[in-house]
């Protein structure tokens, strides 16, 4: 078992009056893929968005409880949201490259955080990030063409390259393959296998097969509650909760 | 031929609707079969047949009435040219209306008056009969044609198609007509003033060319009086001052509205800004002339600057205020339409709000924002009331915003105020100015579209 990276303790999330998450307590280990599964509207996306404070953007959203990364409370007053998001990257459901060139997309993070000292360093970061995201060979001859001209799967890998360009500890993936075809999905899954050597990955997915394929640990959410969390093979072969069993056997969801 | 016949065919059509509907209903009840269309459509079918062809004939008679009447009355005068024919016709009509006394005129005119009265009453009666009989005949014809297999729904659909098409055609034809009339008057103007003298001449003084006796003028005099370059310069100077106000204020307030303001503030502030666009331009005009211009002049004087009492700065400033909502409202819409996932992508990279705006949102929204700028510029160039009231009248070539400047629109107003004869170069100059304005605006819109398209291709 790897060291524990993220600890959430009794997290409650409210959108205005409506409570979206109830007392979610869960640990996530470094250099592992943790999958969050559950039916639509169960709160798994809300939960993952708490980990880099993306919910701050929504005016009515309120988060209670504690979330620590490496023992450090990310909701404390001293935390800089910008610095937090530099350490906790995110890949979204729909590929969202900026309307800039492929190069500029990847250079975006290093530029705003002042990571590269000169053009050569920046070039190097861009190249390494693209290589890590397994897309460099496909785009190396057209780095200055718009990122939006790539195919959906390539765009998603570009977004992954963008996320790792600032050298984060953690990568959050919110249904990263739901807009992609099976071949592009397989490539992203292979990529995750590689990436978990360097990063902690938390992935929300609708596909139980995907969770079974890529993750070490799986959490099952239902109606805003974390019903069960355990090693992936346990969840899929011998879940202790009736609801989990019903869900993974396809009886609802 | 009178308005009564129009009323009668309207009534026939109205009755036709009910007749058609009830006939369709009774056919259905008798045969027990479903009709191809619901009974309303048979009502519309009869109504349309009773109304539309008769109304078209009515219009045609109305349009060609004058032509035939004049031809008949002036049947003895074929060899005259058009303008004197018009003159005689006017004389005849005046005599009939008692404006000119008959005994002072020759017997030909009196005979013509009789002819006029006769033919007009003939036309009136026969037109009345023709229109009504067309309507009545088609009413009966359409009512008889109603049968279960008649697809009146399809026919009504086609009539609507023609109706919508002709309405859009009216708009297009009006535009074409206006452009053509501008073009012809402008060509006439360029007969007396060479086009290069107009476009690049430095001296604008149309009053000089407008003396009581045109024959006293030498052509060089006319040509030298219509150099429009100072007007173009003034127009662009004032528009430039306006854009210097409107672009920064409009764009920055749009960014505040779209990105920073809470929804409560936005709901109040956005309509308030848009009210600016609803203020009549006359009000802006006297605001410019009575408040801003003296203020500019006084503050300029206290700084030791020479400021004219009707400065381009004052007019441009007020025009800029007027244009703010054009820029802010459009830019705000454009910023709002940037997909949310781009914002989230940028925030997730750890960038702040302003970094997101400058590096992601503005580049993504650029085509729309440039479009709003160009729209605002063409609005500024075409704006009339503020400059008539607050900018100067004297055409002076200057780039100094503290000086008085005049614009294309101001000069058109000045030229066309009061009674004018329409064949003098002075009035024709207004058409030339109008056409220039039209072309410039058209070009701006074209460029705006090109820019928007180019950027969209790059980013999508």
XYZ file of C-alpha atoms in Angstrom:
713
model
C 0.000 0.000 0.000
C 1.343 3.393 -0.989
C 1.361 6.379 1.320
C -1.930 8.202 1.735
C -2.095 11.354 -0.398
C -5.588 12.749 0.035
C -7.766 12.407 3.114
C -11.340 13.668 3.168
C -13.176 13.737 6.456
C -16.976 14.169 6.758
C -17.297 16.268 3.636
C -20.731 17.798 3.152
C -21.510 19.850 0.071
C -24.552 22.054 -0.396
C -25.829 23.778 -3.527
C -27.950 26.458 -1.904
C -30.480 24.511 0.171
C -29.855 21.184 -1.510
C -27.300 18.868 0.024
C -25.267 17.107 -2.648
C -22.812 15.133 -0.507
C -23.312 13.566 2.913
C -20.357 12.914 5.233
C -17.957 11.570 2.666
C -14.785 10.253 4.266
C -12.268 8.601 2.000
C -8.517 8.192 1.544
C -6.639 8.170 -1.711
C -3.169 6.707 -2.071
C -0.246 8.184 -3.962
C 0.710 6.630 -7.306
C -2.545 4.779 -7.584
C -5.656 5.262 -9.658
C -8.725 5.724 -7.506
C -12.000 5.340 -9.380
C -15.312 6.863 -8.341
C -18.374 5.156 -9.759
C -22.117 5.521 -9.295
C -25.276 6.458 -11.146
C -25.799 9.942 -12.610
C -26.330 12.673 -10.043
C -24.825 10.615 -7.225
C -22.293 13.293 -6.283
C -19.096 11.747 -7.625
C -18.327 14.750 -9.849
C -19.157 17.125 -7.026
C -16.744 15.209 -4.836
C -13.862 15.258 -7.305
C -14.366 18.992 -7.848
C -13.892 19.561 -4.121
C -10.351 18.224 -4.384
C -9.115 21.196 -6.431
C -11.782 23.593 -5.172
C -13.407 23.953 -8.594
C -16.693 24.290 -6.733
C -15.522 27.718 -5.569
C -16.590 29.045 -8.964
C -20.231 28.308 -8.147
C -21.655 31.081 -5.949
C -24.194 28.977 -4.084
C -21.890 26.059 -3.344
C -20.801 25.472 0.257
C -18.281 22.835 1.388
C -18.035 21.537 4.986
C -15.630 19.064 6.538
C -11.907 18.766 5.959
C -9.902 17.738 2.945
C -6.149 17.389 3.350
C -3.493 16.758 0.750
C -0.187 15.584 2.239
C -1.620 16.565 5.603
C -2.307 20.119 4.523
C -5.881 21.460 4.782
C -6.786 22.774 1.326
C -9.827 24.686 2.594
C -7.881 26.647 5.204
C -7.765 30.414 4.933
C -4.063 30.484 4.035
C -4.450 28.197 1.036
C -3.973 29.879 -2.304
C -6.480 28.375 -4.720
C -4.127 29.058 -7.615
C -1.250 27.207 -5.941
C -3.572 24.353 -5.017
C -4.718 23.963 -8.612
C -1.124 24.028 -9.762
C -0.567 20.923 -7.629
C -3.914 19.312 -8.449
C -4.504 19.232 -12.197
C -7.800 18.399 -13.811
C -9.016 16.823 -17.038
C -12.635 17.374 -17.958
C -15.389 15.309 -19.483
C -15.385 17.207 -22.746
C -11.928 17.968 -24.166
C -11.469 21.711 -23.708
C -8.260 22.867 -25.375
C -7.919 26.655 -25.460
C -8.391 28.343 -28.833
C -4.614 28.587 -29.173
C -1.903 26.564 -30.840
C -0.950 23.138 -29.518
C 2.283 24.609 -28.178
C 0.514 27.516 -26.451
C -2.009 25.160 -24.876
C 0.711 23.249 -23.108
C 2.816 26.342 -22.380
C -0.165 28.067 -20.742
C 0.353 26.702 -17.223
C 4.155 27.083 -17.111
C 3.744 30.663 -18.357
C 1.235 31.818 -15.750
C 3.079 30.117 -12.921
C 6.502 31.281 -14.090
C 7.893 27.754 -14.184
C 10.169 28.162 -17.190
C 13.000 30.658 -17.041
C 13.561 30.961 -20.741
C 12.298 29.861 -24.122
C 14.454 26.728 -24.192
C 13.162 25.520 -20.853
C 9.613 26.190 -21.987
C 10.202 24.247 -25.203
C 11.514 21.388 -23.137
C 8.554 21.396 -20.763
C 6.132 21.421 -23.687
C 7.935 18.573 -25.407
C 8.160 16.452 -22.248
C 4.522 17.027 -21.346
C 3.395 16.060 -24.831
C 5.609 12.974 -24.690
C 4.241 11.978 -21.293
C 0.726 12.367 -22.637
C 1.679 10.094 -25.557
C 0.741 12.619 -28.202
C 4.101 14.167 -29.090
C 4.760 11.995 -32.140
C 1.389 12.843 -33.617
C 1.750 16.610 -33.247
C 5.481 17.346 -33.292
C 5.341 18.705 -36.843
C 2.410 20.982 -36.213
C 2.958 22.425 -32.761
C 1.813 25.836 -33.947
C -1.461 24.721 -35.424
C -4.632 25.214 -33.370
C -5.254 22.615 -30.691
C -8.924 22.670 -31.578
C -8.147 21.133 -34.977
C -7.139 17.802 -33.400
C -9.470 14.816 -33.111
C -11.420 14.310 -29.899
C -9.048 11.706 -28.494
C -6.015 13.795 -29.412
C -7.622 16.858 -27.831
C -8.144 14.932 -24.607
C -4.502 13.822 -24.562
C -3.518 17.424 -25.264
C -5.553 18.430 -22.210
C -3.725 15.783 -20.203
C -0.415 17.200 -21.454
C -1.624 20.643 -20.417
C -2.527 19.337 -16.961
C 0.877 17.714 -16.389
C 2.835 20.661 -17.806
C 2.952 22.345 -14.374
C 4.209 19.131 -12.768
C 1.300 18.501 -10.399
C 1.097 15.811 -7.698
C -2.432 14.798 -8.448
C -4.501 14.563 -11.631
C -8.260 14.572 -11.372
C -10.165 13.144 -14.321
C -13.881 13.816 -14.587
C -15.216 11.178 -16.987
C -12.300 11.784 -19.368
C -13.399 9.184 -21.910
C -17.129 9.700 -22.066
C -16.876 11.803 -25.243
C -14.408 9.462 -26.950
C -14.641 6.360 -29.116
C -13.366 2.958 -27.838
C -9.957 3.242 -29.529
C -9.259 6.697 -28.105
C -10.532 5.447 -24.748
C -8.103 2.527 -24.804
C -5.231 4.940 -25.465
C -6.184 7.136 -22.530
C -6.426 4.093 -20.286
C -2.948 2.932 -21.347
C -1.749 6.438 -20.622
C -3.179 6.359 -17.114
C -1.235 3.176 -16.461
C 1.942 5.109 -17.328
C 0.978 8.293 -15.526
C 0.270 6.685 -12.178
C 3.993 6.032 -11.794
C 4.448 9.776 -11.350
C 1.076 11.051 -10.263
C -1.839 10.294 -8.016
C -4.918 9.873 -10.191
C -8.554 10.190 -9.224
C -11.004 9.326 -11.963
C -14.762 9.655 -12.132
C -16.233 7.207 -14.603
C -19.578 5.939 -15.790
C -18.068 2.781 -17.109
C -17.619 0.049 -14.529
C -15.394 -1.859 -16.933
C -13.121 1.148 -17.094
C -12.976 1.389 -13.321
C -12.179 -2.321 -13.139
C -9.462 -1.987 -15.778
C -7.565 1.033 -14.544
C -8.073 1.487 -10.813
C -6.514 0.086 -7.683
C -9.290 1.306 -5.450
C -12.933 2.071 -6.215
C -15.506 4.122 -4.352
C -19.202 3.662 -5.030
C -21.412 6.724 -4.612
C -25.175 6.714 -4.379
C -27.509 9.633 -3.631
C -24.692 11.781 -2.276
C -23.355 9.073 0.018
C -20.161 7.124 -0.307
C -21.726 3.668 -0.002
C -18.604 1.587 -0.138
C -14.936 2.035 -0.881
C -12.446 -0.807 -1.171
C -9.865 -2.435 -3.392
C -11.229 -2.609 -6.928
C -11.183 -6.365 -7.129
C -13.138 -6.593 -3.880
C -15.759 -4.108 -5.088
C -16.258 -5.979 -8.328
C -16.079 -9.524 -6.993
C -17.276 -9.443 -3.438
C -18.886 -6.158 -2.388
C -20.128 -6.030 1.180
C -23.031 -3.689 0.469
C -26.231 -4.837 -1.267
C -26.542 -1.575 -3.218
C -23.032 -1.882 -4.606
C -23.751 -5.399 -5.683
C -26.991 -4.329 -7.375
C -25.204 -1.537 -9.190
C -22.248 -3.507 -10.465
C -24.441 -6.378 -11.557
C -26.503 -3.875 -13.538
C -29.690 -4.078 -11.510
C -29.930 -0.294 -11.413
C -27.981 2.730 -12.515
C -62.526 53.077 -59.043
C -62.661 53.881 -55.395
C -61.976 52.660 -51.932
C -65.530 51.327 -51.606
C -64.762 48.469 -53.977
C -61.874 47.427 -51.775
C -64.207 47.308 -48.785
C -66.734 45.262 -50.698
C -64.196 42.633 -51.776
C -62.967 42.434 -48.196
C -66.524 41.719 -47.098
C -66.924 39.141 -49.877
C -63.755 37.436 -48.696
C -64.964 37.513 -45.104
C -68.259 35.903 -46.104
C -66.274 33.530 -48.322
C -64.448 32.183 -45.304
C -67.684 31.166 -43.586
C -69.282 29.876 -46.780
C -66.244 27.757 -47.591
C -66.051 26.378 -44.075
C -69.706 25.496 -43.806
C -69.744 23.964 -47.301
C -66.783 21.803 -46.346
C -68.552 20.793 -43.130
C -71.732 19.840 -44.909
C -69.862 17.870 -47.589
C -68.135 15.957 -44.848
C -71.378 15.312 -42.983
C -73.148 14.189 -46.144
C -70.444 11.872 -47.431
C -69.294 10.751 -44.007
C -65.698 10.788 -45.297
C -62.786 12.740 -43.922
C -61.719 15.708 -46.049
C -58.067 16.122 -47.037
C -57.880 19.253 -44.900
C -59.753 20.512 -41.856
C -62.700 22.752 -42.714
C -60.929 26.032 -41.787
C -58.688 25.625 -44.778
C -61.650 25.504 -47.172
C -62.781 28.774 -45.610
C -59.361 30.331 -46.182
C -59.347 28.873 -49.683
C -62.545 30.658 -50.700
C -61.518 33.847 -48.900
C -58.154 33.956 -50.658
C -59.690 33.412 -54.097
C -62.262 36.132 -53.511
C -59.757 38.616 -52.185
C -56.313 38.264 -53.712
C -56.829 38.374 -57.506
C -59.383 41.182 -57.208
C -57.066 43.152 -54.940
C -54.203 42.746 -57.400
C -56.369 44.026 -60.245
C -57.427 46.907 -57.999
C -53.793 47.817 -57.434
C -52.924 47.556 -61.114
C -55.805 49.841 -62.073
C -54.698 52.274 -59.382
C -51.141 52.318 -60.677
C -51.946 52.684 -64.381
C -54.993 54.914 -63.956
C -53.020 58.146 -64.231
C -51.121 56.985 -67.258
C -54.234 56.098 -69.276
C -56.152 59.174 -68.174
C -53.294 61.468 -69.177
C -52.855 59.733 -72.497
C -56.525 60.026 -73.310
C -56.851 63.636 -72.274
C -53.705 64.707 -74.098
C -54.455 62.656 -77.188
C -53.932 65.713 -79.363
C -50.535 66.597 -77.918
C -48.420 63.518 -78.706
C -45.610 65.516 -80.236
C -44.832 67.413 -77.055
C -42.020 66.398 -74.748
C -42.685 65.025 -71.288
C -42.158 68.115 -69.173
C -44.528 70.303 -71.171
C -47.102 67.496 -71.210
C -46.926 67.505 -67.413
C -47.362 71.247 -67.464
C -50.482 71.125 -69.629
C -51.924 68.331 -67.539
C -51.393 70.384 -64.383
C -53.081 73.340 -66.075
C -56.087 71.199 -66.965
C -56.407 69.849 -63.453
C -56.066 73.295 -61.909
C -58.793 74.592 -64.186
C -61.107 71.789 -63.166
C -60.437 72.431 -59.491
C -61.176 76.143 -59.961
C -57.696 77.306 -59.132
C -57.299 78.799 -62.583
C -60.242 80.660 -64.105
C -61.560 78.993 -67.208
C -62.332 82.154 -69.164
C -58.724 83.177 -69.193
C -57.844 80.071 -71.131
C -58.271 78.843 -74.608
C -61.065 76.537 -75.625
C -58.723 73.547 -75.971
C -58.197 73.456 -72.226
C -61.877 73.688 -71.501
C -62.530 70.805 -73.860
C -59.783 68.843 -72.176
C -61.347 69.413 -68.760
C -64.549 67.895 -70.052
C -62.597 64.969 -71.450
C -60.848 64.528 -68.121
C -64.084 64.486 -66.144
C -65.652 62.057 -68.578
C -62.792 59.586 -68.680
C -62.306 59.662 -64.940
C -65.902 58.779 -64.216
C -65.773 56.095 -66.900
C -62.725 54.579 -65.349
C -64.205 54.746 -61.904
C -67.344 52.886 -62.864
C -65.698 50.291 -65.069
C -62.946 49.658 -62.505
C -65.544 49.170 -59.826
C -67.446 46.668 -61.960
C -64.337 44.764 -63.043
C -62.972 44.371 -59.532
C -66.275 43.334 -58.034
C -67.096 40.856 -60.759
C -63.687 39.214 -60.494
C -64.172 38.852 -56.774
C -67.732 37.545 -57.067
C -66.898 35.127 -59.876
C -63.945 33.606 -58.035
C -66.004 33.422 -54.858
C -68.578 31.266 -56.610
C -65.959 29.305 -58.536
C -63.969 28.460 -55.416
C -67.068 27.533 -53.449
C -68.135 25.092 -56.166
C -64.662 23.564 -56.386
C -64.724 22.469 -52.757
C -64.627 18.691 -52.679
C -63.196 16.053 -50.338
C -60.163 15.580 -52.570
C -59.283 19.277 -52.852
C -56.068 19.774 -50.807
C -56.825 23.284 -49.616
C -54.255 22.982 -46.836
C -51.471 22.718 -49.398
C -52.853 25.636 -51.400
C -53.117 27.850 -48.323
C -49.543 26.865 -47.431
C -48.377 27.984 -50.851
C -50.201 31.309 -50.514
C -48.438 31.899 -47.203
C -45.116 31.072 -48.835
C -45.780 33.669 -51.523
C -46.867 36.179 -48.876
C -43.691 35.769 -46.831
C -41.545 35.787 -49.929
C -43.053 39.003 -51.245
C -42.594 40.707 -47.877
C -38.892 39.926 -47.893
C -38.781 40.972 -51.521
C -40.190 44.380 -50.558
C -37.325 44.929 -48.139
C -34.727 43.884 -50.695
C -36.250 45.897 -53.522
C -36.413 48.983 -51.321
C -32.718 48.713 -50.616
C -31.944 48.219 -54.271
C -34.186 51.147 -55.190
C -32.542 53.472 -52.720
C -29.078 52.516 -53.893
C -30.041 53.005 -57.546
C -31.573 56.431 -56.941
C -28.495 57.442 -54.931
C -26.336 56.193 -57.755
C -28.158 58.108 -60.494
C -28.227 61.413 -58.636
C -24.575 60.942 -57.807
C -23.726 60.303 -61.450
C -25.510 63.506 -62.399
C -23.472 65.299 -59.770
C -20.253 63.886 -61.150
C -21.219 65.332 -64.535
C -20.751 68.822 -63.179
C -18.076 68.045 -60.587
C -15.268 65.619 -61.433
C -15.143 62.710 -59.035
C -11.516 63.327 -58.104
C -12.257 66.955 -57.238
C -15.043 65.711 -55.000
C -13.062 63.009 -53.245
C -9.767 64.844 -52.853
C -10.656 68.538 -53.043
C -9.755 70.521 -49.977
C -12.372 73.226 -50.262
C -16.010 72.602 -49.338
C -18.281 75.609 -49.887
C -21.453 74.525 -51.666
C -23.101 77.920 -51.011
C -20.740 79.484 -53.527
C -22.104 77.277 -56.290
C -25.642 78.174 -55.392
C -26.145 81.587 -56.890
C -29.396 82.868 -58.319
C -28.298 82.589 -61.924
C -26.591 79.341 -62.732
C -25.398 80.653 -66.070
C -23.063 83.057 -64.285
C -21.061 80.130 -62.984
C -17.972 78.887 -64.677
C -17.552 75.114 -64.385
C -14.257 75.541 -62.534
C -16.142 77.420 -59.866
C -18.537 74.559 -59.310
C -15.837 71.948 -59.292
C -13.727 73.862 -56.792
C -16.573 74.262 -54.327
C -17.220 70.595 -53.698
C -14.017 69.202 -52.253
C -15.313 66.789 -49.648
C -12.031 65.781 -48.054
C -12.518 68.099 -45.047
C -15.864 66.409 -44.419
C -14.345 62.941 -44.522
C -11.570 64.087 -42.233
C -14.064 65.637 -39.814
C -16.246 62.530 -39.837
C -13.358 60.263 -39.042
C -11.939 62.649 -36.461
C -15.208 62.721 -34.532
C -15.729 58.983 -34.948
C -12.173 58.439 -33.708
C -12.759 60.531 -30.593
C -16.008 58.612 -30.032
C -14.295 55.247 -30.323
C -11.563 56.364 -27.922
C -14.311 56.728 -25.336
C -16.584 53.864 -26.319
C -14.101 51.037 -26.865
C -12.308 51.065 -23.506
C -15.344 51.953 -21.410
C -17.638 49.581 -23.276
C -15.250 46.641 -23.350
C -14.151 46.949 -19.741
C -17.696 47.306 -18.477
C -18.636 44.263 -20.550
C -15.840 42.304 -18.891
C -17.053 43.418 -15.474
C -20.625 42.429 -16.329
C -19.707 39.077 -17.799
C -17.015 37.928 -15.388
C -17.063 39.788 -12.106
C -20.549 41.084 -11.380
C -22.828 38.897 -9.284
C -26.098 38.050 -10.963
C -27.929 40.610 -8.808
C -25.705 43.475 -9.920
C -25.789 42.264 -13.489
C -29.577 42.174 -13.572
C -29.730 45.815 -12.522
C -26.695 47.259 -14.272
C -27.118 45.724 -17.697
C -30.557 47.228 -18.424
C -29.308 50.545 -17.033
C -26.439 50.602 -19.508
C -28.757 49.633 -22.303
C -31.003 52.590 -21.469
C -28.156 54.739 -22.810
C -28.956 53.330 -26.236
C -32.601 54.264 -25.840
C -32.021 57.975 -25.213
C -33.069 59.928 -28.309
C -30.050 61.288 -30.133
C -31.545 64.792 -30.036
C -31.234 64.698 -26.268
C -27.596 63.715 -26.609
C -27.293 66.550 -29.098
C -28.336 69.314 -26.766
C -26.447 67.673 -23.944
C -23.385 67.945 -26.184
C -24.090 71.484 -27.334
C -25.192 73.002 -24.037
C -23.218 71.109 -21.401
C -20.211 69.311 -22.775
C -19.034 71.811 -25.364
C -18.905 74.767 -22.922
C -17.237 72.524 -20.345
C -14.579 71.431 -22.833
C -14.070 75.021 -23.884
C -13.759 76.336 -20.324
C -11.433 73.638 -19.119
C -9.363 74.049 -22.251
C -9.115 77.754 -21.631
C -8.030 77.263 -18.036
C -5.254 75.052 -19.369
C -4.330 77.797 -21.787
C -5.532 75.928 -24.865
C -7.369 77.394 -27.784
C -10.688 75.522 -27.927
C -13.407 76.284 -30.421
C -16.902 76.522 -28.936
C -18.072 73.692 -31.150
C -15.213 71.294 -30.867
C -14.864 67.852 -32.397
C -13.854 66.713 -28.936
C -17.210 67.605 -27.384
C -19.267 66.032 -30.163
C -17.060 62.956 -30.263
C -17.163 62.580 -26.491
C -20.944 62.592 -26.358
C -21.143 60.306 -29.359
C -18.748 57.948 -27.578
C -21.061 57.867 -24.545
C -23.972 57.090 -26.828
C -22.114 54.180 -28.417
C -20.961 52.563 -25.146
C -23.984 50.265 -24.935
C -23.398 48.995 -28.479
C -19.909 47.888 -27.555
C -20.651 46.698 -24.027
C -23.863 44.868 -24.731
C -22.509 42.985 -27.742
C -19.158 42.214 -26.134
C -20.952 41.026 -23.014
C -23.049 38.627 -25.077
C -19.951 37.411 -26.878
C -18.039 36.838 -23.623
C -21.000 34.991 -22.182
C -21.155 32.717 -25.161
C -17.577 31.542 -24.653
C -18.079 27.957 -23.499
C -17.931 27.432 -19.750
C -15.492 24.570 -20.086
C -12.822 26.957 -21.426
C -13.133 29.026 -18.256
C -12.970 25.898 -16.117
C -9.967 24.648 -18.046
C -8.146 27.856 -17.306
C -9.132 27.982 -13.635
C -8.140 24.335 -13.256
C -4.655 25.282 -14.458
C -4.466 27.617 -11.485
C -4.943 30.925 -13.249
C -6.692 33.871 -11.693
C -9.769 35.576 -13.072
C -7.910 38.331 -14.858
C -5.391 35.871 -16.343
C -8.291 33.773 -17.604
C -9.945 36.831 -19.135
C -6.841 38.168 -20.830
C -5.297 34.904 -21.998
C -8.314 32.738 -22.775
C -11.623 34.571 -22.903
C -10.644 37.669 -24.864
C -8.765 35.712 -27.555
C -11.685 33.317 -27.859
C -14.204 36.143 -28.041
C -12.089 38.374 -30.260
C -14.030 37.992 -33.507
C -17.266 38.985 -31.841
C -15.611 41.839 -29.997
C -14.072 43.213 -33.172
C -17.459 42.862 -34.795
C -18.974 44.993 -32.049
C -16.250 47.629 -32.536
C -16.878 47.845 -36.260
C -20.611 48.044 -35.742
C -20.020 50.891 -33.302
C -17.744 52.680 -35.782
C -20.273 52.512 -38.578
C -22.883 53.784 -36.138
C -20.575 56.668 -35.218
C -19.939 57.571 -38.834
C -23.617 57.570 -39.700
C -24.756 59.425 -36.575
C -26.378 62.728 -37.481
C -28.223 64.550 -34.727
C -25.358 64.967 -32.258
C -23.012 66.364 -34.866
C -25.646 68.645 -36.385
C -26.166 70.175 -32.953
C -22.701 70.047 -31.473
C -20.117 69.886 -34.246
C -19.296 72.839 -36.422
C -20.616 73.733 -39.844
C -17.473 75.163 -41.327
C -15.536 72.630 -43.361
C -11.994 72.858 -42.224
C -9.298 70.285 -42.760
C -7.939 69.619 -39.295
C -6.697 66.810 -37.123
C -6.986 68.846 -33.951
C -9.917 67.622 -31.843
C -10.132 71.000 -30.120
C -11.018 72.610 -33.433
C -14.460 72.738 -34.985
C -15.052 69.984 -37.509
C -17.976 69.117 -39.715
C -19.166 65.741 -40.898
C -20.745 64.171 -43.950
C -24.095 63.812 -42.245
C -24.103 67.394 -40.990
C -23.468 68.718 -44.475
C -26.238 66.585 -45.982
C -28.639 68.083 -43.461
C -27.405 71.604 -44.107
C -27.694 71.195 -47.863
C -31.185 69.744 -47.848
C -32.846 71.956 -45.221
C -35.506 74.215 -46.684
C -36.804 74.386 -50.258
C -34.452 73.088 -52.849
C -34.329 72.712 -56.536
C -33.319 69.201 -57.291
C -31.206 69.751 -60.336
C -28.556 72.010 -58.870
C -25.131 70.558 -58.119
C -25.600 71.614 -54.519
C -28.489 69.277 -53.827
C -26.962 66.540 -55.932
C -23.880 66.837 -53.742
C -26.016 65.554 -50.860
C -26.680 62.372 -52.800
C -22.986 61.979 -53.552
C -22.225 62.378 -49.854
C -24.951 59.895 -48.979
C -23.560 57.350 -51.402
C -20.056 57.822 -50.003
C -21.368 57.248 -46.519
C -23.217 54.158 -47.676
C -20.125 52.730 -49.343
C -17.945 53.376 -46.300
C -20.441 51.700 -43.976
C -20.810 48.799 -46.369
C -17.048 48.370 -46.508
C -16.816 48.433 -42.711
C -19.460 45.747 -42.402
C -17.736 43.679 -45.049
C -14.400 43.943 -43.278
C -16.097 43.090 -39.983
C -17.494 39.920 -41.496
C -14.159 38.995 -43.009
C -12.332 39.488 -39.728
C -14.904 37.480 -37.828
C -14.717 34.680 -40.362
C -10.951 34.564 -40.414
C -10.700 34.291 -36.645
C -13.483 31.749 -36.385
C -11.689 29.532 -38.869
C -8.569 29.743 -36.785
C -10.211 28.952 -33.488
C -12.894 26.419 -34.259
